CSV table of C-alpha atoms in Angstrom, one decimal:
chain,number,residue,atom,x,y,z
Q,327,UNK,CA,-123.1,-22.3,-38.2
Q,328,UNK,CA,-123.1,-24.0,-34.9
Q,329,UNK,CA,-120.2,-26.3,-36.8
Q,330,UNK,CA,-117.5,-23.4,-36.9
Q,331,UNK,CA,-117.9,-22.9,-32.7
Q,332,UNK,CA,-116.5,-24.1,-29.7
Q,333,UNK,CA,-118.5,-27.7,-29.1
Q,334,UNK,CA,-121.3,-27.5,-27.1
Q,335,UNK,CA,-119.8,-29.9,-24.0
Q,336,UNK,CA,-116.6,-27.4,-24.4
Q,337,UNK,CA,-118.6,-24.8,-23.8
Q,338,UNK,CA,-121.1,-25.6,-21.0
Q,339,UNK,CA,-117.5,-27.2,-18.9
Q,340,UNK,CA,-115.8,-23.6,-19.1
Q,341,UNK,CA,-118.9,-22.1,-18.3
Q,342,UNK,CA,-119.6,-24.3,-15.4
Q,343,UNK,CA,-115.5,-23.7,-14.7
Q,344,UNK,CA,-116.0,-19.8,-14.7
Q,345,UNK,CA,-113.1,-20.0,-17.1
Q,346,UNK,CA,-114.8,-18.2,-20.2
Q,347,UNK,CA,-111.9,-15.5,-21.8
Q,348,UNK,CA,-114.2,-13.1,-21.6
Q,349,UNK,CA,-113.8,-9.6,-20.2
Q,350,UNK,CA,-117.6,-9.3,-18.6
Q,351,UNK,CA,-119.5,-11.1,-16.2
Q,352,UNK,CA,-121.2,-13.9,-17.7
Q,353,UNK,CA,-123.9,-14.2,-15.6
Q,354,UNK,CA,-127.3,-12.6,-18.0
Q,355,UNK,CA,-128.7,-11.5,-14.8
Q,356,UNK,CA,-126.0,-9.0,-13.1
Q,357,UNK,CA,-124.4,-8.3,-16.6
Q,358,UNK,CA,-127.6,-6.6,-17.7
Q,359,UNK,CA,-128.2,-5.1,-14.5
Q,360,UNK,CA,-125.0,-2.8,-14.2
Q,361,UNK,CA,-125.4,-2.5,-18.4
Q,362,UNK,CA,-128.7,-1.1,-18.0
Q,363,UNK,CA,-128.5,0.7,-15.0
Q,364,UNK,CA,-125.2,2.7,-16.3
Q,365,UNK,CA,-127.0,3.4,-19.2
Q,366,UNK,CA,-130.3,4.7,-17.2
Q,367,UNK,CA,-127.5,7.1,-15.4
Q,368,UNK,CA,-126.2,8.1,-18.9
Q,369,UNK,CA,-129.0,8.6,-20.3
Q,370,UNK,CA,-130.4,10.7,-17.1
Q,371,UNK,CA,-126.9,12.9,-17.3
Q,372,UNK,CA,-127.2,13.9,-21.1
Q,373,UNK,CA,-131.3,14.7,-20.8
Q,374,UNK,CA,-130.3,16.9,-17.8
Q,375,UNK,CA,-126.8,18.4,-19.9
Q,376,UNK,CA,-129.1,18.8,-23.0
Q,377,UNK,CA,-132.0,20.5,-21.7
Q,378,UNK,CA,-129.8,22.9,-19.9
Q,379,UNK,CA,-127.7,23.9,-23.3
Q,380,UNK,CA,-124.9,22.5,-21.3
Q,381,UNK,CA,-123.9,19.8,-23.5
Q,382,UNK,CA,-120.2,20.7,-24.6
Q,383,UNK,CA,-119.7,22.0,-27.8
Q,384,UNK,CA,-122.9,20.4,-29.3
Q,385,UNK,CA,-126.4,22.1,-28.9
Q,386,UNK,CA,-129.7,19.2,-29.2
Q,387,UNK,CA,-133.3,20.9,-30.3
Q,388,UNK,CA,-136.4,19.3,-31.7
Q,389,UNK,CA,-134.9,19.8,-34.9
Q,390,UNK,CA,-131.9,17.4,-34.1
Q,391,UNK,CA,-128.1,17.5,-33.1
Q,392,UNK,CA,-125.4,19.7,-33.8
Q,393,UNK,CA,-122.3,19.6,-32.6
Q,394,UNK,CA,-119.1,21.9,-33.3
Q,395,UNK,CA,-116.8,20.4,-35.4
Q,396,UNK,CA,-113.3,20.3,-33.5
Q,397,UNK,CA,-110.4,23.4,-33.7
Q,398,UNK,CA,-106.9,22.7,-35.1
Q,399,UNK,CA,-105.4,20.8,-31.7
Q,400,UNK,CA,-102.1,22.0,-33.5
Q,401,UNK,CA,-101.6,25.6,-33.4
Q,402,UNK,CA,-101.0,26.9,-36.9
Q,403,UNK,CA,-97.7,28.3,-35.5
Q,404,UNK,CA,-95.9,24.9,-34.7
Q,405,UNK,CA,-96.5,24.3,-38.4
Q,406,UNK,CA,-93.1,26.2,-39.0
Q,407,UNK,CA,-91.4,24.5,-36.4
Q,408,UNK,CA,-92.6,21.3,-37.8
Q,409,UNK,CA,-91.3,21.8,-41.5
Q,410,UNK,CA,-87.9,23.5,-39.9
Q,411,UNK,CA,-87.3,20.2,-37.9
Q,412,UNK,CA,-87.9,18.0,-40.8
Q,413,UNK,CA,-85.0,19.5,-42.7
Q,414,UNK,CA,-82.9,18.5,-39.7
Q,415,UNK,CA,-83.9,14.7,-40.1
Q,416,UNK,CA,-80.8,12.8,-42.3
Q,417,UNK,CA,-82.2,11.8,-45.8
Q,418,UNK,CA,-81.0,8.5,-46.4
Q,419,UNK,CA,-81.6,5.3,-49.6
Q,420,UNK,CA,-83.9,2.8,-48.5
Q,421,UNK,CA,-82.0,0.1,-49.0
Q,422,UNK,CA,-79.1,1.4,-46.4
Q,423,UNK,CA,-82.4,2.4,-43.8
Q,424,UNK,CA,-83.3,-1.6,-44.0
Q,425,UNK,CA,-80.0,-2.7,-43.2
Q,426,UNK,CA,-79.7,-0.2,-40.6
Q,427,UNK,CA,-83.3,-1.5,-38.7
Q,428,UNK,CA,-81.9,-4.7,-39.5
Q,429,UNK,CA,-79.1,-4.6,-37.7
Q,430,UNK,CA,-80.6,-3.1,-35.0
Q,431,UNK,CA,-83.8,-5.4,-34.6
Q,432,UNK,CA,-82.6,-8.5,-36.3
Q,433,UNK,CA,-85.8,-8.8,-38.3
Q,434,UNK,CA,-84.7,-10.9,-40.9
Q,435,UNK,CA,-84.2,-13.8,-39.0
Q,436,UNK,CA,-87.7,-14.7,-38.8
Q,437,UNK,CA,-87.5,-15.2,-42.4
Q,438,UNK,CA,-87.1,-18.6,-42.3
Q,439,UNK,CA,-86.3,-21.6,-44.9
Q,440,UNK,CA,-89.9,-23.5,-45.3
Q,441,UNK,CA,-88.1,-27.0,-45.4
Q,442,UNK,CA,-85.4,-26.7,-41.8
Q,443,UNK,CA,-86.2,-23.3,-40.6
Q,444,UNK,CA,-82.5,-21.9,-41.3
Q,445,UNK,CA,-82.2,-18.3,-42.1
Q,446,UNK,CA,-81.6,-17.0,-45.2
Q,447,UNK,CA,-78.1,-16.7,-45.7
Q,448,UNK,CA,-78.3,-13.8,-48.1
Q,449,UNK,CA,-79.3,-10.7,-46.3
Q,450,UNK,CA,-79.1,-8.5,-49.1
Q,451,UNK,CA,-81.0,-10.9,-51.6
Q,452,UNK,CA,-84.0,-11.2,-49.0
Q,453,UNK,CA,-84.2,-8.0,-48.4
Q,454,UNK,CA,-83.9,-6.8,-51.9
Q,455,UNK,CA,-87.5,-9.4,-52.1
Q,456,UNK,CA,-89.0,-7.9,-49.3
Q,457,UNK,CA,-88.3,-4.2,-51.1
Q,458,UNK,CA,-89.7,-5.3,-54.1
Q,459,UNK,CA,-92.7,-6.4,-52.4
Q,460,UNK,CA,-92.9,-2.9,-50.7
Q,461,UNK,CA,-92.5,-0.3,-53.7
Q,462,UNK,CA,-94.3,-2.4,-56.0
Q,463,UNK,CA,-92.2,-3.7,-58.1
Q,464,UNK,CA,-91.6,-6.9,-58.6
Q,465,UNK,CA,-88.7,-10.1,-59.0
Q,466,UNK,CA,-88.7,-9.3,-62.6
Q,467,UNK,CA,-87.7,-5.3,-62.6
Q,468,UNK,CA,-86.1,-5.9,-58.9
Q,469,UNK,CA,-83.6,-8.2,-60.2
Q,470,UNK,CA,-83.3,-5.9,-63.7
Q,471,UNK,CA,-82.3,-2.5,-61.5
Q,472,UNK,CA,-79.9,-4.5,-59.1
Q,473,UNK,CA,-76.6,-5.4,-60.0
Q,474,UNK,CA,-75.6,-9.1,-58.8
Q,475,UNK,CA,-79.2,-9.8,-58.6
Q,476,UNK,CA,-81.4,-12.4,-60.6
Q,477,UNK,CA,-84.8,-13.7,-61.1
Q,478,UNK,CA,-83.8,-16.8,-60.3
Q,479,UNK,CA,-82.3,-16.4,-57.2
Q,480,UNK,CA,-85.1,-13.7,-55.9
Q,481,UNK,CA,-87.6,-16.7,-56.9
Q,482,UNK,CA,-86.3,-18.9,-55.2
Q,483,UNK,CA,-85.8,-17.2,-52.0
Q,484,UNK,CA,-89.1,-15.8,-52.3
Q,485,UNK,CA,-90.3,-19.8,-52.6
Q,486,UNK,CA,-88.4,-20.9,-49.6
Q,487,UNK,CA,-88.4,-17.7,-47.6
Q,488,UNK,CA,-91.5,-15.5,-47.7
Q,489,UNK,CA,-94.6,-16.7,-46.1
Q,490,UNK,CA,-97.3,-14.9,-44.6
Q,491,UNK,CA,-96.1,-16.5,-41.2
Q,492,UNK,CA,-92.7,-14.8,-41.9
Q,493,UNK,CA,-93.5,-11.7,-42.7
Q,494,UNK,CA,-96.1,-11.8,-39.5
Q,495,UNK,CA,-93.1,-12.9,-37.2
Q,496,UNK,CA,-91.1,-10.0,-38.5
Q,497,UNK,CA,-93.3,-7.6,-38.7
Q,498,UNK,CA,-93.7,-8.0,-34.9
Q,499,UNK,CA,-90.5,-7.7,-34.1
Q,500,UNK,CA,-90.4,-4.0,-35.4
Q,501,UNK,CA,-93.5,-3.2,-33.9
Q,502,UNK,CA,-92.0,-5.0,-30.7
Q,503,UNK,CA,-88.4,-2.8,-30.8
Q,504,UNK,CA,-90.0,0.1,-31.1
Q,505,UNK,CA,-92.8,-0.5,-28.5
Q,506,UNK,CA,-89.9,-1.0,-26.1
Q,507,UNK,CA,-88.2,2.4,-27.7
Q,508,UNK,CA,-88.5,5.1,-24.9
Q,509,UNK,CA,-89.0,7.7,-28.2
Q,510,UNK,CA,-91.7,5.8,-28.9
Q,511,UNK,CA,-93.6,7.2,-25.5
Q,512,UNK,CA,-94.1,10.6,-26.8
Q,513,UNK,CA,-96.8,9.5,-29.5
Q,514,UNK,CA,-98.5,7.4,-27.2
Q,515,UNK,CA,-98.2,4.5,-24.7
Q,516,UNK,CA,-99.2,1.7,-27.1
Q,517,UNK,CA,-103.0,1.0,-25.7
Q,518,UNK,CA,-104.7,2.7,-28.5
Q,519,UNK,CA,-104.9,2.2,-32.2
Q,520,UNK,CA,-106.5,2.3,-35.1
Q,521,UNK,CA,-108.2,0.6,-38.6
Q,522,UNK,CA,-108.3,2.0,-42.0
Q,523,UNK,CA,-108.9,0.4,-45.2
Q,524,UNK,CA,-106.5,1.9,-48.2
Q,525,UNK,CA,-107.7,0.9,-51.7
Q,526,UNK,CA,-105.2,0.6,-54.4
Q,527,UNK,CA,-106.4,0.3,-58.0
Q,528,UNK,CA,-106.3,-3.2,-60.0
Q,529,UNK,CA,-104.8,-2.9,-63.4
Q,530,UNK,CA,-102.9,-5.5,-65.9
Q,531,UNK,CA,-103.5,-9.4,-65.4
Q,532,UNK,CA,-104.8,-8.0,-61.7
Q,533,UNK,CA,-108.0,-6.6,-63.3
Q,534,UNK,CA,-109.8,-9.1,-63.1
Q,535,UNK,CA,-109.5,-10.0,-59.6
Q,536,UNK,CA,-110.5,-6.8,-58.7
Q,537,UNK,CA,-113.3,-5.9,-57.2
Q,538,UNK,CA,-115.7,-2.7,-57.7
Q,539,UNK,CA,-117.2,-0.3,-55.0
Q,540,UNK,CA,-119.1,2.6,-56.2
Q,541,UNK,CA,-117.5,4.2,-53.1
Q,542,UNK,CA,-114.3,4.1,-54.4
Q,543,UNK,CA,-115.4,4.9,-58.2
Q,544,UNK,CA,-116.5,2.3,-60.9
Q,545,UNK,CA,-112.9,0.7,-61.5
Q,546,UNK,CA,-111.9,-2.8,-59.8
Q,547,UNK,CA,-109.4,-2.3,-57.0
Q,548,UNK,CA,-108.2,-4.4,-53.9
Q,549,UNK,CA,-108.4,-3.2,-50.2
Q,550,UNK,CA,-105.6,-3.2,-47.6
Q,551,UNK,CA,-106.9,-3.0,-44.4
Q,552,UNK,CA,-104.5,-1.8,-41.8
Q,553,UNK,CA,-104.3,-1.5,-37.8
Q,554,UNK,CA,-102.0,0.9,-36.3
Q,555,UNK,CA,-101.0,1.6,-33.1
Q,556,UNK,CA,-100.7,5.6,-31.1
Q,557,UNK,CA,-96.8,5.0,-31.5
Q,558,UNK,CA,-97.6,4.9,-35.5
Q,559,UNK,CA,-96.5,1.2,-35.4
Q,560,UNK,CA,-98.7,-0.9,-38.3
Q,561,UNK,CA,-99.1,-4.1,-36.7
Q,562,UNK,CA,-101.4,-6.0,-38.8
Q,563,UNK,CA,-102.5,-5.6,-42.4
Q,564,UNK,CA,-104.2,-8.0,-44.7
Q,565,UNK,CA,-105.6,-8.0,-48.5
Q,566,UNK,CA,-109.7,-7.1,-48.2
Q,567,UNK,CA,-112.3,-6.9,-51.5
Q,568,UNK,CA,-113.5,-3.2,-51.6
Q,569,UNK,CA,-116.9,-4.4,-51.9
Q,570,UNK,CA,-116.9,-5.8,-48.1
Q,571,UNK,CA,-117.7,-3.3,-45.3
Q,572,UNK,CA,-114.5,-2.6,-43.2
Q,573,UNK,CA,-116.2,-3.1,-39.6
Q,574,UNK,CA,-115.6,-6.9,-41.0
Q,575,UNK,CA,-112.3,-7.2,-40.2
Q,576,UNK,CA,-111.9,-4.4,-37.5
Q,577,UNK,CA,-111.3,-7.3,-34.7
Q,578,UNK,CA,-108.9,-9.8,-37.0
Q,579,UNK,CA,-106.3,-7.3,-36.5
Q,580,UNK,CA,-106.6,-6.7,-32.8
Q,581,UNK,CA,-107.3,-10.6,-32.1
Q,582,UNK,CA,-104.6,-12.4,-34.4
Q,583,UNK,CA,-101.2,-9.9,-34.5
Q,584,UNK,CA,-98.5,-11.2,-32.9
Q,585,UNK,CA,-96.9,-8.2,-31.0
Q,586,UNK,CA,-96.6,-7.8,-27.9
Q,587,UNK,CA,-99.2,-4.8,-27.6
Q,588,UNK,CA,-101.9,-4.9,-25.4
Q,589,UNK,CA,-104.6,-2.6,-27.2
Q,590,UNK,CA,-107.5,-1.4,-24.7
Q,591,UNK,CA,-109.1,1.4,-27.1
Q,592,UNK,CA,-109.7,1.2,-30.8
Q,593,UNK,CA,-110.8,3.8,-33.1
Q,594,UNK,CA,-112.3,3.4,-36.7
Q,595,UNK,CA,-114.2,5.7,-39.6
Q,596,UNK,CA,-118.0,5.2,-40.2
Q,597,UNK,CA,-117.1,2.3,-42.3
Q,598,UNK,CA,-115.6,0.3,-39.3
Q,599,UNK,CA,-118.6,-0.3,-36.7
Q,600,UNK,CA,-121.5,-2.5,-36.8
Q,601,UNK,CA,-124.1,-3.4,-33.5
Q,602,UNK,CA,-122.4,-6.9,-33.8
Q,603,UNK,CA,-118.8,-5.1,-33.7
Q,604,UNK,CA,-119.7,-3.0,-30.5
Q,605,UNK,CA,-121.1,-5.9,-29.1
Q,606,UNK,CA,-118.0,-8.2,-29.2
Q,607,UNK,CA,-115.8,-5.5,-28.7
Q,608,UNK,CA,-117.2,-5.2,-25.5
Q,609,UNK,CA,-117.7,-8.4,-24.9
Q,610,UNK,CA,-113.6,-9.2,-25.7
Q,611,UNK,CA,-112.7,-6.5,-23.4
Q,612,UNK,CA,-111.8,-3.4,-26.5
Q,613,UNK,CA,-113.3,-0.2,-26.0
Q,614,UNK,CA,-114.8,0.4,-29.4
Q,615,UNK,CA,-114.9,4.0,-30.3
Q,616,UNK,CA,-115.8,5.0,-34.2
Q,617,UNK,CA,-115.6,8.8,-35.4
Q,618,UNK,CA,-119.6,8.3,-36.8
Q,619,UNK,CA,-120.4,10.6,-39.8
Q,620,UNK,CA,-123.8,12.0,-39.3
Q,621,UNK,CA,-123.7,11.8,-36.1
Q,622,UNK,CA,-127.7,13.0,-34.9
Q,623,UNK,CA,-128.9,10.6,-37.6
Q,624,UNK,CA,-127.9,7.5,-35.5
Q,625,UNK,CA,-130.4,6.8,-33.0
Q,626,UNK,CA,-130.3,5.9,-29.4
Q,627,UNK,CA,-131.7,2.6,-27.5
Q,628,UNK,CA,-133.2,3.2,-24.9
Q,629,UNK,CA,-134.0,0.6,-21.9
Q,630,UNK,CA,-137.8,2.1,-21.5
Q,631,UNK,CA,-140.0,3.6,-23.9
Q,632,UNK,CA,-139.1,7.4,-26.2
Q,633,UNK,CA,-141.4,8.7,-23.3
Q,634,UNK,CA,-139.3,8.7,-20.4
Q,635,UNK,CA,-136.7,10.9,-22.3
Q,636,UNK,CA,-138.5,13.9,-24.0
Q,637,UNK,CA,-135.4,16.0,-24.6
Q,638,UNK,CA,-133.7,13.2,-26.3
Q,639,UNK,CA,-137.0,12.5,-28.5
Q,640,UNK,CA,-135.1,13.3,-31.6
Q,641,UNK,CA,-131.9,10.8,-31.1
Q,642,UNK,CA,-134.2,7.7,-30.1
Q,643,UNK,CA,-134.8,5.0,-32.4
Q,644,UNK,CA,-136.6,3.0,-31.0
Q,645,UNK,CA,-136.8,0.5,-27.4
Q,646,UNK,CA,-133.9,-2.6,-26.4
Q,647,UNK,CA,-135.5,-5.9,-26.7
Q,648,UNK,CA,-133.8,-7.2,-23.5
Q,649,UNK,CA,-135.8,-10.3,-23.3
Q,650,UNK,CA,-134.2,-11.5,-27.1
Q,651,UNK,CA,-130.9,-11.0,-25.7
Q,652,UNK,CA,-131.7,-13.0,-22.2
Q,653,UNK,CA,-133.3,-15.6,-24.7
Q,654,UNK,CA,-129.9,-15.7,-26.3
Q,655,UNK,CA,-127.1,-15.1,-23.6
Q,656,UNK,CA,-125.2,-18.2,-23.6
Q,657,UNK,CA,-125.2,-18.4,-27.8
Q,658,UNK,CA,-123.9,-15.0,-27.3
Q,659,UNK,CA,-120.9,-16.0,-25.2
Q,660,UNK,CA,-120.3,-19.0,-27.2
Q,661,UNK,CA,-120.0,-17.2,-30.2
Q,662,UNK,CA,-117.6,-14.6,-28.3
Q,663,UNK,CA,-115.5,-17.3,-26.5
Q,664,UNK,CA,-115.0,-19.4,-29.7
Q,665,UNK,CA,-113.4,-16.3,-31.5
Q,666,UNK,CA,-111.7,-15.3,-28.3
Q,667,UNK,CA,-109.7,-19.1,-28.3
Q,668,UNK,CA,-109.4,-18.8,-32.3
Q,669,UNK,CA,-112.1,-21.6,-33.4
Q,670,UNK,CA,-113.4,-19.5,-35.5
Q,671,UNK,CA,-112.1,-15.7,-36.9
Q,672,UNK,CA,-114.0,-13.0,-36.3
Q,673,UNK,CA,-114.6,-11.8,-39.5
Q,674,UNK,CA,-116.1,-14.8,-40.9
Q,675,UNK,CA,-118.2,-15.0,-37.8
Q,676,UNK,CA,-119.4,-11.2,-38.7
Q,677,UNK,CA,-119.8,-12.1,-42.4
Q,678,UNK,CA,-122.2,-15.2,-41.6
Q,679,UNK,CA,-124.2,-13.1,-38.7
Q,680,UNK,CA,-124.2,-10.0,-41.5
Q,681,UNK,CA,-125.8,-12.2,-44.0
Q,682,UNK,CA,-128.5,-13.8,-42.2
Q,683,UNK,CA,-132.4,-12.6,-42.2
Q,684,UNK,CA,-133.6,-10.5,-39.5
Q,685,UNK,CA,-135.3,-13.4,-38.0
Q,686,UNK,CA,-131.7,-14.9,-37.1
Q,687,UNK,CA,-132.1,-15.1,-33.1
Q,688,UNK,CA,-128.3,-15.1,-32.1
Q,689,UNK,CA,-128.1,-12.1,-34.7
Q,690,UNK,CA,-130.7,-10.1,-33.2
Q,691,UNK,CA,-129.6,-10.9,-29.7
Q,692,UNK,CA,-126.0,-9.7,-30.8
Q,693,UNK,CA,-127.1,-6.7,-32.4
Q,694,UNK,CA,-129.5,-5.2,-29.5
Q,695,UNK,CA,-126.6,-6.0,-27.1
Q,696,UNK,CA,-124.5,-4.1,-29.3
Q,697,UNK,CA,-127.1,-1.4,-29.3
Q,698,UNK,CA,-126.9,-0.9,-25.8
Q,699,UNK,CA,-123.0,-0.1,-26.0
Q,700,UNK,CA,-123.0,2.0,-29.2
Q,701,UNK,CA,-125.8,4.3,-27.1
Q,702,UNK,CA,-123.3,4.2,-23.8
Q,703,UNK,CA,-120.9,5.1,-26.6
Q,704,UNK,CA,-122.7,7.9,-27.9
Q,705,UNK,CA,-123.5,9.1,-24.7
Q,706,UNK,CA,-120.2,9.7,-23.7
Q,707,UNK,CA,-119.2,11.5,-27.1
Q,708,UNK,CA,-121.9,14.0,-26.4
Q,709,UNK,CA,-120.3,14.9,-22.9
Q,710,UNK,CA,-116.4,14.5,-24.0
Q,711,UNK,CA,-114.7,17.0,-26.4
Q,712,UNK,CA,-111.5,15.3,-25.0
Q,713,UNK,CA,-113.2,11.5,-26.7
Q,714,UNK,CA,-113.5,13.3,-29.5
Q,715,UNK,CA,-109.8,14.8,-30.2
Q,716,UNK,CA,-108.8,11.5,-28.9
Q,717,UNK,CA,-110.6,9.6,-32.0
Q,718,UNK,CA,-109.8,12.2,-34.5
Q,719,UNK,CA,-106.1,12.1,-33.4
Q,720,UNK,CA,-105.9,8.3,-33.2
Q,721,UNK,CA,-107.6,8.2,-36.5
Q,722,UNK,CA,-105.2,10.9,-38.2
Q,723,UNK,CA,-102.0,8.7,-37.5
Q,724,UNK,CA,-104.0,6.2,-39.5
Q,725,UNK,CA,-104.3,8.6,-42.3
Q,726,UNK,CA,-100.4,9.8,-42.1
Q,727,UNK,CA,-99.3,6.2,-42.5
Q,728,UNK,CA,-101.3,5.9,-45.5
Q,729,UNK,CA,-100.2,8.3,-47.1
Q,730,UNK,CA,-96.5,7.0,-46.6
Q,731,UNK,CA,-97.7,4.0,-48.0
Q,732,UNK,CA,-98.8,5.4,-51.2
Q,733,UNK,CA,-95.7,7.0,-52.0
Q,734,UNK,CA,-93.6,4.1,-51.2
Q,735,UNK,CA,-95.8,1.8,-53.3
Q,736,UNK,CA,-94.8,4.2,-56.4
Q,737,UNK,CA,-94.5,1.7,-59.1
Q,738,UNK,CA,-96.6,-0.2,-61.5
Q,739,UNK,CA,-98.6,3.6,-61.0
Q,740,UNK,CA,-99.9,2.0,-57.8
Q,741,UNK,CA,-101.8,-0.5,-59.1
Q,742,UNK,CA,-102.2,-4.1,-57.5
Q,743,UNK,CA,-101.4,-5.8,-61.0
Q,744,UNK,CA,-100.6,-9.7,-59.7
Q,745,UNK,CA,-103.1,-12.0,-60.6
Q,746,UNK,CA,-102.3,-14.7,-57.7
Q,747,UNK,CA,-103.5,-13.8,-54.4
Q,748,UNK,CA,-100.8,-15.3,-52.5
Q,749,UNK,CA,-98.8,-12.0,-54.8
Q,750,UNK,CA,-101.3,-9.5,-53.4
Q,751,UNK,CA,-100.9,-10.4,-49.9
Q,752,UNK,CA,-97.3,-10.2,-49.7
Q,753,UNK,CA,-97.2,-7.2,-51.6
Q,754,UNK,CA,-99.3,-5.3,-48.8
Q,755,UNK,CA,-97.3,-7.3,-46.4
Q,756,UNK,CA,-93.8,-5.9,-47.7
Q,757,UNK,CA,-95.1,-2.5,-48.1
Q,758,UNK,CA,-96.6,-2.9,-44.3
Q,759,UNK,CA,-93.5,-4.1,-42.7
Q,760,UNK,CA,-91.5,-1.2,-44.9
């Protein structure tokens, strides 16, 4: 473990230096201090909200929490207004709408040749590639349904031209254009965004690559695991299995994309948060907010014993071990700083901490300092309906690309059915940057 960090004399000199990237105070002693003392207010401000029935939309009893699921923020009206101004929008092919972005953004000049970095001199053979990535179907049929097209020439531009570095450098230049886009202001300011995993079945020679989550059903599938921004900009995707939880890979995406956003708030499903994830969310300077399912059933840690909050008696879970995370505080910020500076990813880091026994002391320390922020966290949704509609709308732009993405990824039936996973990958990468 201690292999995959930031070496020890590294470490201790941009400590020393006061130069660690992290966003808190790195000093055990005041961190904890404010930490605790915020949540001691928080905690105080809900007990006095919740024994008064003043809590807003959400009513606590001995029995447990309810809170009032959120009204249409849409009135139903606008719907009408909504289909009548989609029938003004031009239809157009998809082909033409690439070389119109194109020319606009100059995206395909990232695609580079592999050997001396010239461009590809056929725009309309890379980006007939690219579109084959995207709807799913392939060099073979691609070059079959084209006239002027081959296999032989879509191979070998796919060979020299399409990397995963490509497709990332290109992919942030759209995201990039239309951050800069004064349209793009209206759906949000680009500081917020979201994670969603989108399975796509596994069929043909891609079967058995496939893996199976009784979540998704009992057949194999793969897992493309997507970050989106409030101006509905995708700026990182990458091919997951469906059998690993998606709060794995929540900060890849906001660490490791190559836009030029700046996200401050990140919103995810159940599936997305961990204690680990709110801890080094926090710790990296992301406010982490997940829309929790069964909300009342995840309990509160509190910084003195279930006594000293009676009305909150059915939320608690249980006491902060404060001295374990003391005990732990500078493994802590290695671990954070070493993902931070890109020693190590994130979501290897998470899988390693995730597999260890309980005993694990850096684990342990990571997850009751994450327990202290998903309880801040909680806190906070009990007193703001305006968190909530924030997270549900964030979340819903997730949803509305996705389902874009499953109609442009039509053929094959939607089934990931390449065998290689260098294939898979840019296959969610084309139908990303499409």
């Amino acid at each position: 473990f201690d292999d995959y960090l930031l070496p020890a004399e590294k470490f201790a000199a941009l400590k020393r230096e006061q130069a660690l990237p992290l966003a808190i105070n790195p000093n055990s002693d005041q961190y904890l201090e404010e930490r605790l003392q915020l949540l001691d207010e928080q905690l105080a401000t809900v007990t006095r909200l919740a024994k008064d029935n003043e809590l807003p939309d959400a009513i606590l009893t001995e029995s447990g929490l309810k809170i009032t699921p959120l009204d249409a923020a849409v009135p139903d009206r606008a719907q009408a207004l909504i289909d009548q101004t989609s029938q003004l929008l031009p239809r157009i092919k998809i082909t033409e709408l690439l070389m119109d972005v194109d020319d606009w953004t100059g995206f395909s000049r990232h695609f580079t040749h592999l050997k001396d970095g010239a461009e590809a001199k056929d725009r309309t053979l890379l980006l007939s590639a690219i579109l084959g990535d995207a709807i799913n179907l392939g060099l073979t049929k691609m070059a079959e349904s084209s006239p002027g097209l081959t296999y032989a020439k879509l191979s070998w531009l796919q060979a020299w031209h399409i990397r995963d570095e490509t497709y990332s450098a290109a992919l942030a230049e759209l995201v990039n254009h239309q951050y800069r886009h004064a349209f793009a202001a209206h759906w949000g300011d680009g500081t917020t965004s979201s994670s969603d995993g989108q399975r796509f079945r596994a069929g043909g020679r891609g079967e058995s690559t496939g893996h199976v989550n009784p979540k998704y059903g009992s057949e194999p599938g793969r897992l493309f695991y997507t970050h989106i921004s409030d101006q509905y900009a995708p700026f990182s995707t990458r091919v997951v299995n469906v059998g690993v939880r998606d709060s794995t890979y929540v900060l890849d995406g906001l660490l490791y994309h190559e836009s030029d956003l700046r996200i401050e708030e990140h919103y995810t499903d159940t599936a997305g948060f961990t204690d680990h994830v709110f801890a080094l969310m926090h710790l990296l300077g992301f406010r982490f907010a997940p829309r929790i399912r069964d909300l009342g059933e995840t309990k509160l840690y509190v910084p003195q014993g279930v006594q000293a909050y009676p009305t909150l008696r059915p939320l608690i879970g249980g006491t902060l071990n404060i001295k374990h995370v003391r005990a732990h505080w500078d493994d802590i910020l290695r671990l954070a700083s070493s993902i931070k500076q890109g020693t190590v990813t994130a979501s290897l880091m998470l899988r390693k901490l995730g597999s260890y026994p309980r005993q694990n002391g850096l684990a342990v320390a990571l997850r009751e300092l994450g327990r202290i922020e998903r309880t801040l966290f909680i806190l906070d949704w009990l007193q703001s309906v305006e968190l909530r509609r924030r997270v549900h709308a964030g979340l819903n732009k997730g949803e509305a690309r996705n389902s874009l993405a499953r109609a442009v990824f039509f053929n094959r039936l939607g089934e990931i059915r390449d065998r290689s996973f260098e294939q898979q990958r840019y296959r969610a990468s084309g139908l990303n940057l499409v």
